[in-house]
Amino acid sequence: MANVAEGGGERRSLEEVHGSVSVAQRNPFKRLFAFMGPAYLVSVGYMDPGNWATDLEGGARFGYALIWVLLMSNLMAVLLQTLSARLGVVTGHDLAQACRAEYSRRVNFVLWILAEVAIAATDLAEVLGTIIALKLLFGMPLLWGCAITAFDTFLLLWLQRFGMRKMEAIILVLVATIGACFLIQIFMAQPDAGAIVGGLRPNLPPGALFVAIGILGATVMPHNLYLHSALVQSRQIGSSTASKADACRFNLIDSAIALNAAFFVNAAILILSAAVFFKRGLEVASIEEAHKLLPSFLGSWAPILFGIALLCAGQSSTLTGTLAGQIVMEGYLHLRIAPWLRRLTTRFIALTPAVLVIFFVGEGSTQQLLVLSQVILSLQLSFAVIPLIHFTSNRKNMGVFATPWWGKILAWLTAAIIVALNGKLVFDQIGDWVELAAASGRTVGPLPLSWVVGLALYSLTVAVIGLLVWVTLKPWIRPSPAWTPAPTVELDWGDMIRPRPLETIGVALEHDQADAEILNRALSLARAGETDLVLLHVVDTPMSQVYGDDTADRETAGDLRYLAEVVRMLGERGYTARSVLLHGPDRAALLVRQLKQEPVDLLVVGSHGHGLVRDLLFGQTVDKVRHGLEIPMLIARPDRGSTSSDTLKPIFSPESELGPTPSN
């Protein structure tokens, strides 16, 4: 039995894939394989384009000396992602749902705003990575790249239709491609193996502190903590302690493997930069600059591999950002919107600053935008890490799975390091922006621009710090009660259950072979002699669009004969039926108008199924009718590619009686 959310009326996290992956395997290796996947989706956030600049700069300026910083960051990430997975497995809450259960509505609203801003910042980094990769690979102008990234959301939504396991497989292929590209480049660069091992020893060369802070600050991504706590619930986890213990153990292995793969990618970027640029005394601080210099030292294939890896990083990260946005909105607000609208909204928010800055400042501004995205993420990270530690330490909700004392020490130490380093990164960046405003010499009325910028940024930072203090202290000074199961609705079923026979059933026919399935579904609910069948058909030929109900063309005549024959056959079988022929270009609007004038108890319609191309070609009649009416609908899904319709001919077969004369 799948583990379900246990908090006051919470929706299941990522409900469309919740408990969709079976883990019932006797073989321990097959069982481990069934659990593996969520951490790979999470791992792409640790190798997204926002991390590349700090890794490139660290390797170019300090050689292999900062590899230990990457390793320490990776250990912190493993710890936090393990806590996130345990929260989802044990409590059935993702991190956003847990915050909603713990904090007040006002605090949660602010936390949601911060989380949305962070996800938009993450998407900004992914957009920049993709458009930079398109420029590097194909010479495409950045603004054209922005246009392409605005539409890749539809590709990602299409991929989501194939289920969680296939989505995980696609991400794994992208991650493997990134790793392979850098592995080849490392062999081409021939780095110093001894220096790589020496880089694992903690050591900070002069001037390396700021770069080390940047590496640490860019590693742990706040949206990953929300994401992981929800993705683990896609597995069918039992409610017993033993089942949850198995799930926690397998998710720990999954996290360790996936995040170490991310460590390999980040280390490969730093090692490549050290072997190529540091060795020659070149300082590289941007992705474009590194790509431009690579062919001079490694040949023509190196920049191509570099660009492919960057493109894969941007595309893989953008998918996980979409899922994180859905989790945050549903968890904090109990609000669910269509995935395509959610994705387009996030992408629009991310694209707007990118397009404006590139258009007005120029293509050389992408590095500054990447820095901005990382600063925004740094501001929000603490609001994900600290609640996570609180929730996983709470024995009222975690029970025997609560973090032990030594784990709490490690977790709070990690949080303190992250908060301190990210805080320094934010304040340093604000100082740089204030200096930049002062250097411009501009004023806002009588005040220097630097005063206005400094006042606004430091005031915002102080407000954020105040909120962070409350988020940290509240669970200690005013703890919430344990998360209890949602109350069930009590009904007098003996009085409530009253079978209601259907007096009138509307049947929307299409005048093709699919009508066999549509009509058979209606007949399965109708009672001969008691239920009236209303056969509806829309003629949408060019003539009918001009003349409406006065149309008398060949197609209309054929439709009238067709409906009359169906009514006759139904009458022979004891059913009462009548036909209604409608004319016009908008089938959905015509059906809605007719059924509002003459309501039925149930409407049976056919559907060609969802698909991007099909919906664009044929429209989405079913959805429009469903939203336009307040009557129950039964949607029949005929399988046009099978021969199963042969079994339906004894009841109804338009082909055998009339021949195929469809009009639309």
XYZ file of C-alpha atoms in Angstrom:
664
model
C 0.000 0.000 0.000
C 1.435 3.355 -1.004
C 2.410 5.765 1.692
C 0.039 8.726 1.727
C 0.292 12.176 3.146
C -0.800 12.364 6.741
C -1.311 16.049 7.310
C -4.543 17.895 7.606
C -6.097 17.355 4.249
C -2.837 17.618 2.287
C -2.873 16.609 -1.338
C -0.370 13.965 -2.272
C 2.865 15.424 -3.498
C 3.150 15.147 -7.311
C -0.158 13.305 -7.255
C -0.012 12.206 -10.898
C 3.075 10.043 -10.180
C 2.574 9.424 -6.444
C 3.158 5.738 -5.677
C 3.405 4.966 -9.398
C 6.652 2.961 -9.233
C 6.503 -0.534 -7.757
C 9.433 -1.605 -5.574
C 8.124 -5.089 -4.758
C 11.209 -7.084 -5.725
C 12.652 -10.097 -3.920
C 16.117 -9.676 -5.374
C 17.901 -6.955 -3.321
C 19.698 -5.594 -6.402
C 16.440 -5.322 -8.360
C 14.828 -3.681 -5.341
C 17.677 -1.161 -5.141
C 17.298 -0.487 -8.871
C 13.564 0.176 -8.364
C 14.370 2.843 -5.765
C 17.127 4.473 -7.807
C 16.101 7.496 -9.837
C 14.904 10.416 -7.687
C 18.448 11.383 -6.677
C 19.509 11.511 -10.332
C 16.829 14.103 -11.033
C 18.094 16.000 -7.983
C 21.755 15.672 -8.985
C 21.353 17.778 -12.126
C 20.816 20.800 -9.892
C 24.353 20.323 -8.586
C 25.858 20.542 -12.059
C 23.669 23.222 -13.615
C 25.217 26.174 -15.529
C 25.203 28.276 -12.358
C 28.010 26.096 -10.950
C 30.195 26.177 -14.045
C 31.508 29.721 -13.649
C 32.800 29.168 -10.091
C 34.379 25.829 -11.047
C 36.060 27.354 -14.093
C 37.362 30.333 -12.127
C 38.554 28.141 -9.245
C 40.554 25.872 -11.557
C 41.982 28.695 -13.685
C 43.142 30.804 -10.705
C 44.156 28.193 -8.129
C 44.749 24.998 -10.044
C 43.723 21.825 -8.217
C 43.861 23.401 -4.753
C 40.090 23.774 -4.319
C 39.003 20.209 -5.141
C 38.563 19.612 -1.406
C 35.998 22.438 -1.330
C 33.962 20.571 -3.942
C 34.274 17.374 -1.891
C 33.123 19.123 1.297
C 30.216 20.679 -0.589
C 29.275 17.258 -1.906
C 29.286 15.733 1.590
C 27.003 18.529 2.776
C 24.720 17.892 -0.172
C 24.531 14.143 0.564
C 23.582 14.897 4.182
C 20.859 17.416 3.310
C 19.394 15.401 0.446
C 19.293 12.327 2.693
C 17.316 14.305 5.269
C 14.991 15.529 2.524
C 14.358 11.985 1.292
C 13.711 10.739 4.844
C 11.165 13.509 5.396
C 9.188 12.439 2.343
C 9.412 8.713 3.032
C 8.536 8.784 6.745
C 5.934 11.570 6.994
C 4.438 11.562 3.499
C 4.998 15.340 3.406
C 7.274 17.124 1.013
C 9.201 20.081 2.425
C 6.637 22.660 1.262
C 3.755 20.717 2.821
C 5.729 20.377 6.057
C 6.286 24.150 6.185
C 2.575 24.672 5.657
C 1.835 22.379 8.609
C 4.381 24.079 10.898
C 4.231 27.831 10.186
C 1.435 30.392 10.049
C -0.353 31.348 6.852
C 1.453 34.713 6.593
C 4.887 33.176 7.093
C 4.087 30.454 4.584
C 2.999 33.017 2.019
C 6.355 34.812 2.312
C 8.212 31.483 2.200
C 6.296 30.611 -0.950
C 7.227 33.937 -2.573
C 10.897 33.357 -1.717
C 10.761 29.809 -3.053
C 9.152 30.968 -6.306
C 11.796 33.668 -6.735
C 14.511 31.062 -6.134
C 12.995 28.704 -8.717
C 12.798 31.554 -11.225
C 16.474 32.321 -10.476
C 17.321 28.660 -11.009
C 15.454 28.734 -14.307
C 17.343 31.885 -15.256
C 20.648 30.053 -14.832
C 19.312 27.127 -16.887
C 18.059 29.458 -19.628
C 21.420 31.210 -19.763
C 23.222 27.869 -19.946
C 21.054 26.735 -22.845
C 21.304 29.939 -24.875
C 25.073 30.147 -24.285
C 25.401 26.510 -25.427
C 23.371 27.239 -28.585
C 25.629 30.197 -29.304
C 28.791 28.188 -28.724
C 27.651 25.210 -30.808
C 25.816 26.912 -33.665
C 26.826 30.567 -33.482
C 23.230 31.489 -32.684
C 22.646 35.020 -31.304
C 21.601 34.976 -27.667
C 18.243 36.614 -28.345
C 17.386 33.848 -30.825
C 18.432 31.361 -28.177
C 15.984 33.017 -25.776
C 13.186 32.446 -28.294
C 14.039 28.752 -28.588
C 14.208 28.232 -24.830
C 10.757 29.788 -24.535
C 9.335 26.813 -26.445
C 11.410 23.931 -25.101
C 8.891 23.778 -22.264
C 6.490 21.949 -24.609
C 9.119 19.291 -25.261
C 9.533 18.786 -21.530
C 5.779 18.539 -20.965
C 5.645 15.930 -23.714
C 8.358 13.900 -21.988
C 6.412 13.946 -18.705
C 3.608 11.970 -20.367
C 5.765 8.832 -20.396
C 5.870 8.407 -16.608
C 8.409 8.824 -13.838
C 10.751 5.949 -14.713
C 11.180 7.043 -18.325
C 11.711 10.636 -17.196
C 14.416 9.430 -14.809
C 16.003 7.454 -17.655
C 16.094 10.549 -19.876
C 17.771 12.565 -17.116
C 20.267 9.745 -16.554
C 21.182 9.799 -20.253
C 21.746 13.572 -20.108
C 23.872 13.270 -16.959
C 25.878 10.438 -18.529
C 26.422 12.588 -21.632
C 27.749 15.453 -19.510
C 30.104 13.093 -17.674
C 31.327 11.459 -20.890
C 32.050 14.829 -22.522
C 34.214 15.939 -19.608
C 35.896 12.564 -19.244
C 37.033 12.792 -22.872
C 38.250 16.357 -22.356
C 40.186 15.357 -19.234
C 41.982 12.627 -21.189
C 42.774 15.233 -23.842
C 44.061 17.694 -21.214
C 46.224 15.105 -19.360
C 46.017 16.649 -15.869
C 48.559 16.018 -13.122
C 47.201 13.025 -11.159
C 49.418 13.777 -8.159
C 48.200 17.358 -8.005
C 44.589 16.160 -8.158
C 45.132 13.931 -5.120
C 46.922 16.809 -3.376
C 43.899 19.013 -4.026
C 41.866 16.836 -1.649
C 43.932 18.165 1.275
C 42.270 21.255 2.841
C 44.268 24.313 1.853
C 43.331 27.875 0.895
C 45.844 29.732 -1.288
C 45.953 33.537 -0.886
C 42.881 35.118 -2.409
C 40.996 31.821 -2.737
C 38.461 32.420 0.051
C 35.968 34.281 -2.108
C 36.063 31.644 -4.867
C 35.709 28.860 -2.265
C 32.662 30.619 -0.836
C 31.230 30.859 -4.342
C 31.738 27.131 -4.916
C 30.072 26.246 -1.614
C 27.282 28.754 -2.103
C 26.467 27.538 -5.599
C 26.447 23.843 -4.714
C 23.401 23.220 -2.513
C 20.276 24.358 -4.385
C 17.114 25.138 -2.373
C 14.704 23.740 -4.968
C 16.444 20.356 -4.741
C 15.375 19.957 -1.107
C 11.721 20.501 -2.052
C 12.116 18.247 -5.071
C 13.742 15.252 -3.376
C 11.192 15.089 -0.551
C 8.445 14.733 -3.180
C 10.148 12.494 -5.739
C 10.797 9.702 -3.222
C 7.033 9.416 -2.787
C 6.725 8.194 -6.380
C 7.695 4.766 -5.001
C 5.104 2.425 -3.513
C 6.345 2.520 0.071
C 4.502 0.537 2.717
C 3.291 2.111 5.935
C 5.206 -0.266 8.225
C 8.402 0.737 10.008
C 10.353 -1.969 8.184
C 9.192 -0.722 4.762
C 10.127 2.864 5.592
C 13.513 1.736 6.929
C 14.215 -0.099 3.660
C 13.153 2.950 1.656
C 15.413 5.253 3.711
C 18.371 2.904 3.258
C 17.925 2.537 -0.504
C 17.395 6.285 -0.951
C 20.646 6.914 0.934
C 22.474 4.668 -1.545
C 20.711 6.393 -4.438
C 21.730 9.834 -3.119
C 25.338 8.797 -2.531
C 25.752 7.428 -6.068
C 23.957 10.259 -7.866
C 25.549 13.121 -5.944
C 28.997 11.614 -6.316
C 28.345 11.626 -10.054
C 27.564 15.340 -9.726
C 30.805 15.779 -7.743
C 32.666 14.090 -10.596
C 31.210 16.550 -13.125
C 32.046 19.619 -11.004
C 35.515 18.277 -10.249
C 36.009 17.550 -13.959
C 35.192 21.172 -14.835
C 37.669 22.435 -12.221
C 40.350 19.907 -13.247
C 39.918 20.738 -16.939
C 40.256 24.439 -16.155
C 43.343 23.813 -14.024
C 45.007 21.546 -16.586
C 44.395 23.892 -19.514
C 44.289 27.452 -18.143
C 46.111 27.484 -14.764
C 48.988 25.570 -16.300
C 49.431 28.401 -18.824
C 48.780 31.266 -16.416
C 45.411 32.212 -17.949
C 42.588 33.444 -15.686
C 39.143 32.475 -16.991
C 36.006 33.692 -15.233
C 33.250 33.048 -17.801
C 31.893 30.108 -19.771
C 32.261 31.845 -23.143
C 35.895 32.719 -22.456
C 36.721 29.109 -21.552
C 35.044 27.836 -24.723
C 36.962 30.337 -26.852
C 40.347 29.280 -25.435
C 39.854 25.474 -25.427
C 40.606 24.809 -29.140
C 43.981 26.532 -28.838
C 45.151 23.852 -26.381
C 42.991 20.732 -26.873
C 41.971 20.858 -30.531
C 38.719 21.461 -32.366
C 36.724 18.701 -30.638
C 37.124 20.118 -27.125
C 34.819 23.139 -27.536
C 32.162 20.950 -29.200
C 32.177 18.532 -26.262
C 32.124 21.494 -23.875
C 29.079 22.973 -25.634
C 27.206 19.650 -25.722
C 27.783 19.167 -21.994
C 26.539 22.697 -21.290
C 23.408 22.147 -23.413
C 22.644 18.875 -21.603
C 23.165 20.590 -18.235
C 20.735 23.362 -19.103
C 18.043 21.053 -20.461
C 18.232 18.486 -17.663
C 18.066 21.191 -15.004
C 15.060 22.885 -16.549
C 12.925 19.734 -16.191
C 13.630 19.417 -12.473
C 12.919 23.125 -12.027
C 9.435 22.575 -13.474
C 8.708 19.772 -11.010
C 10.035 21.840 -8.098
C 7.754 24.722 -9.051
C 4.743 22.421 -9.020
C 5.718 21.023 -5.608
C 6.206 24.470 -4.071
C 2.927 25.900 -5.351
C 0.835 22.879 -4.371
C 2.564 22.451 -1.021
C 2.463 26.020 0.227
C -0.835 27.177 -1.289
C -2.842 24.033 -2.014
C -3.078 25.550 -5.490
C -2.717 23.441 -8.591
C -2.617 24.847 -12.120
C -2.047 23.233 -15.491
C 1.599 22.107 -15.908
C 1.979 23.974 -19.211
C 0.793 27.231 -17.591
C 3.056 26.666 -14.595
C 6.022 26.038 -16.883
C 5.354 28.980 -19.193
C 4.920 31.330 -16.230
C 8.253 30.298 -14.700
C 10.003 30.466 -18.054
C 8.539 33.924 -18.779
C 9.759 35.205 -15.400
C 13.241 33.830 -16.130
C 13.369 35.019 -19.742
C 12.263 38.595 -19.085
C 15.453 39.780 -17.322
C 17.604 37.756 -19.711
C 16.039 39.321 -22.825
C 16.048 42.868 -21.384
C 19.660 42.744 -20.203
C 20.951 41.109 -23.396
C 19.024 43.598 -25.553
C 20.044 46.757 -23.687
C 23.456 45.801 -22.256
C 24.726 43.269 -24.778
C 25.678 39.615 -24.984
C 28.637 40.105 -22.656
C 26.252 40.530 -19.717
C 25.367 36.846 -19.287
C 28.061 36.284 -16.669
C 26.598 39.043 -14.471
C 23.149 37.467 -14.828
C 24.548 34.122 -13.684
C 26.033 35.834 -10.631
C 22.666 37.469 -9.900
C 20.872 34.111 -10.057
C 23.324 32.600 -7.570
C 22.917 35.526 -5.150
C 19.129 35.090 -5.207
C 19.517 31.374 -4.534
C 21.850 32.147 -1.651
C 19.210 34.362 -0.042
C 16.587 31.608 -0.154
C 18.699 28.550 0.682
C 18.577 29.005 4.460
C 14.757 29.003 4.359
C 14.859 25.469 3.002
C 17.773 24.039 4.998
C 16.755 25.165 8.510
C 13.107 23.990 8.376
C 14.299 20.685 6.918
C 16.594 20.097 9.910
C 13.803 21.030 12.321
C 11.285 18.680 10.713
C 13.587 15.665 10.473
C 14.674 16.129 14.116
C 11.076 16.209 15.399
C 10.318 12.859 17.050
C 6.569 13.621 17.133
C 6.416 13.308 13.348
C 9.484 11.218 12.496
C 9.192 8.694 15.339
C 12.129 6.271 15.384
C 13.413 7.890 12.167
C 14.142 11.228 13.865
C 17.703 12.418 13.304
C 20.021 11.155 16.109
C 22.062 13.582 18.201
C 25.234 13.195 16.140
C 23.240 13.748 12.947
C 21.746 16.925 14.406
C 25.219 18.244 15.201
C 26.387 17.577 11.634
C 23.202 19.043 10.158
C 23.271 22.253 12.220
C 27.006 22.655 11.578
C 26.320 22.301 7.857
C 23.498 24.829 8.105
C 25.714 27.286 9.991
C 28.444 27.013 7.341
C 25.962 27.437 4.509
C 24.199 30.395 6.140
C 27.481 32.132 6.987
C 29.096 31.616 3.584
C 25.980 32.473 1.620
C 25.448 35.517 3.844
C 28.967 36.714 3.113
C 28.409 36.098 -0.603
C 25.218 38.181 -0.531
C 26.708 41.082 1.443
C 29.835 41.145 -0.738
C 27.726 41.235 -3.872
C 25.504 43.997 -2.478
C 28.664 45.975 -1.691
C 29.828 45.530 -5.295
C 26.491 46.757 -6.633
C 26.555 49.801 -4.354
C 30.093 50.630 -5.528
C 28.976 50.204 -9.130
C 26.062 52.591 -8.533
C 28.437 55.104 -6.905
C 30.853 54.869 -9.829
C 28.046 55.699 -12.269
C 27.674 59.142 -10.681
C 23.891 59.093 -11.202
C 21.323 60.500 -8.809
C 17.678 59.886 -7.947
C 16.392 63.376 -7.296
C 18.727 64.932 -4.712
C 20.062 61.538 -3.544
C 23.020 59.669 -5.084
C 21.995 56.429 -6.803
C 24.331 54.476 -4.502
C 22.353 55.623 -1.439
C 19.063 54.486 -2.957
C 20.479 51.146 -4.100
C 22.204 50.540 -0.762
C 19.122 51.460 1.286
C 16.851 49.204 -0.786
C 19.176 46.188 -0.823
C 20.258 46.349 2.814
C 16.656 46.929 3.991
C 15.539 43.864 2.043
C 18.396 41.840 3.495
C 17.577 42.888 7.071
C 13.927 41.896 6.542
C 15.012 38.527 5.188
C 17.307 38.015 8.190
C 14.432 38.814 10.565
C 12.225 36.234 8.868
C 15.050 33.692 9.007
C 15.437 34.213 12.756
C 11.723 33.548 13.270
C 11.769 30.461 11.032
C 14.697 29.160 13.089
C 13.286 29.862 16.550
C 9.574 29.213 16.061
C 9.669 25.376 16.174
C 11.516 25.622 19.528
C 9.525 28.360 21.271
C 6.096 27.578 19.812
C 6.092 24.009 18.450
C 3.138 22.870 16.387
C 1.189 19.719 17.306
C 2.058 16.471 15.598
C 0.846 16.130 12.046
C -2.300 14.042 12.378
C -4.198 12.174 9.672
C -6.851 14.191 7.886
C -10.313 13.700 9.417
C -12.578 11.469 7.373
C -15.975 12.670 6.216
C -18.773 10.883 8.088
C -21.900 10.258 6.026
C -25.064 8.278 6.576
C -24.444 5.965 3.626
C -27.754 4.166 4.078
C -29.560 7.424 3.456
C -27.076 8.966 1.005
C -26.839 6.132 -1.544
C -29.863 6.412 -3.814
C -29.575 4.923 -7.301
C -30.920 7.383 -9.869
C -31.891 5.919 -13.241
C -30.832 7.935 -16.277
C -33.874 9.266 -18.118
C -31.978 10.964 -20.975
C -28.497 10.201 -22.334
C -26.851 12.407 -24.933
C -24.535 10.657 -27.401
C -22.108 12.773 -29.461
C -21.472 10.764 -32.646
C -18.570 11.364 -35.041
C -19.870 9.480 -38.132
C -16.969 7.077 -38.291
C -15.942 3.702 -36.921
C -15.352 5.196 -33.444
C -19.127 5.556 -33.007
C -19.378 1.830 -32.232
C -17.489 2.273 -28.971
C -19.218 5.564 -28.115
C -22.707 4.146 -28.609
C -21.964 0.862 -26.847
C -20.824 2.816 -23.777
C -24.118 4.696 -23.790
C -26.160 1.501 -24.236
C -24.405 -0.088 -21.259
C -26.055 2.583 -19.064
C -29.400 2.879 -20.839
C -32.539 0.867 -20.134
C -34.631 -0.199 -23.102
C -38.025 1.494 -22.976
C -37.028 3.747 -20.040
C -34.073 5.835 -21.254
C -34.263 8.329 -24.118
C -31.142 8.541 -26.313
C -30.363 11.881 -27.981
C -27.937 11.374 -30.885
C -25.924 14.551 -31.523
C -23.761 15.221 -34.553
C -22.090 18.411 -35.805
C -21.616 19.140 -39.496
C -18.608 21.450 -39.820
C -18.185 21.565 -43.606
C -17.456 24.924 -45.299
C -21.061 25.138 -46.569
C -22.497 24.559 -43.095
C -20.297 27.335 -41.726
C -21.931 29.749 -44.186
C -25.568 28.589 -44.316
C -25.916 27.005 -40.853
C -29.122 25.013 -40.391
C -30.202 25.783 -43.989
C -27.332 23.750 -45.408
C -28.440 21.097 -47.927
C -25.167 19.799 -49.364
C -24.155 16.179 -50.006
C -22.412 15.767 -46.645
C -25.429 16.999 -44.696
C -27.699 14.612 -46.566
C -25.335 11.750 -45.794
C -25.294 12.663 -42.100
C -29.103 12.749 -41.992
C -29.323 9.270 -43.560
C -26.661 8.046 -41.149
C -28.490 9.306 -38.031
C -31.831 8.018 -39.311
C -30.347 4.535 -39.775
C -28.889 4.571 -36.258
C -32.243 5.624 -34.796
C -33.942 2.809 -36.758
C -31.507 0.143 -35.523
C -31.841 1.297 -31.924
C -35.630 1.205 -32.230
C -35.466 -2.390 -33.439
C -33.604 -3.245 -30.230
C -36.177 -1.579 -28.006
C -34.425 1.771 -27.401
C -36.071 5.164 -27.773
C -33.811 7.500 -29.747
C -33.966 10.758 -31.678
C -31.325 12.666 -33.612
C -30.157 16.281 -33.548
C -27.988 17.610 -36.404
C -26.033 20.800 -35.689
C -24.152 23.029 -38.163
C -21.119 25.261 -37.624
C -17.328 25.422 -37.271
C -17.069 25.176 -33.457
C -18.258 21.723 -32.441
C -17.728 22.272 -28.724
C -19.683 25.549 -28.625
C -22.572 24.036 -30.581
C -22.804 21.023 -28.289
C -22.707 23.226 -25.194
C -25.431 25.527 -26.536
C -27.690 22.631 -27.534
C -27.328 20.823 -24.207
C -27.989 23.993 -22.239
C -31.246 24.384 -24.155
C -32.178 20.705 -23.845
C -30.243 19.214 -20.873
C -29.544 15.500 -20.536
C -28.659 13.397 -17.485
C -25.386 12.159 -18.995
C -23.340 12.965 -22.093
C -21.231 10.268 -23.785
C -18.487 11.577 -26.080
C -15.480 10.138 -27.861
C -11.904 11.300 -27.485
C -8.935 10.870 -29.808
C -6.649 11.009 -26.760
C -4.172 13.654 -25.655
C -1.171 14.493 -27.775
C 0.450 17.733 -28.809
C 0.024 17.179 -32.568
C -3.487 15.723 -32.270
C -4.692 18.540 -30.068
C -3.274 21.149 -32.429
C -4.867 19.477 -35.476
C -8.231 18.405 -34.083
C -8.686 20.730 -31.121
C -9.734 19.777 -27.614
C -13.493 19.418 -28.000
C -13.916 17.207 -24.938
C -12.245 19.680 -22.566
C -14.224 22.629 -23.936
C -17.516 20.770 -23.572
C -16.623 19.556 -20.089
C -15.837 23.081 -18.890
C -18.907 24.539 -20.587
C -21.473 22.205 -19.018
C -22.425 21.138 -15.522
C -23.666 17.657 -16.438
C -21.780 14.365 -15.982
C -19.755 13.128 -18.950
C -18.531 9.696 -19.979
C -15.505 9.860 -22.290
C -15.117 6.818 -24.544
C -11.635 6.217 -25.917
C -11.955 4.134 -29.108
C -8.866 2.196 -30.136
C -8.760 2.966 -33.817
C -5.699 0.838 -34.431
C -7.155 -2.456 -33.247
C -9.714 -4.854 -34.647
C -11.670 -4.969 -31.408
C -14.514 -3.100 -33.102
C -15.423 -6.324 -34.892
C -16.882 -7.585 -31.632
C -19.175 -4.537 -31.509
C -20.882 -5.106 -34.863
C -23.747 -7.208 -33.445
C -24.889 -4.054 -31.584
C -23.873 -1.371 -34.057
C -21.633 -1.221 -37.088
C -21.847 1.887 -39.253
C -19.453 0.415 -41.789
C -21.458 -2.742 -42.387
C -24.795 -0.922 -42.712
C -23.976 2.296 -44.486
C -20.418 2.219 -45.715
C -17.795 4.776 -44.701
C -19.212 8.190 -45.642
C -17.812 10.480 -42.952
C -18.385 14.180 -43.297
C -15.847 15.481 -40.794
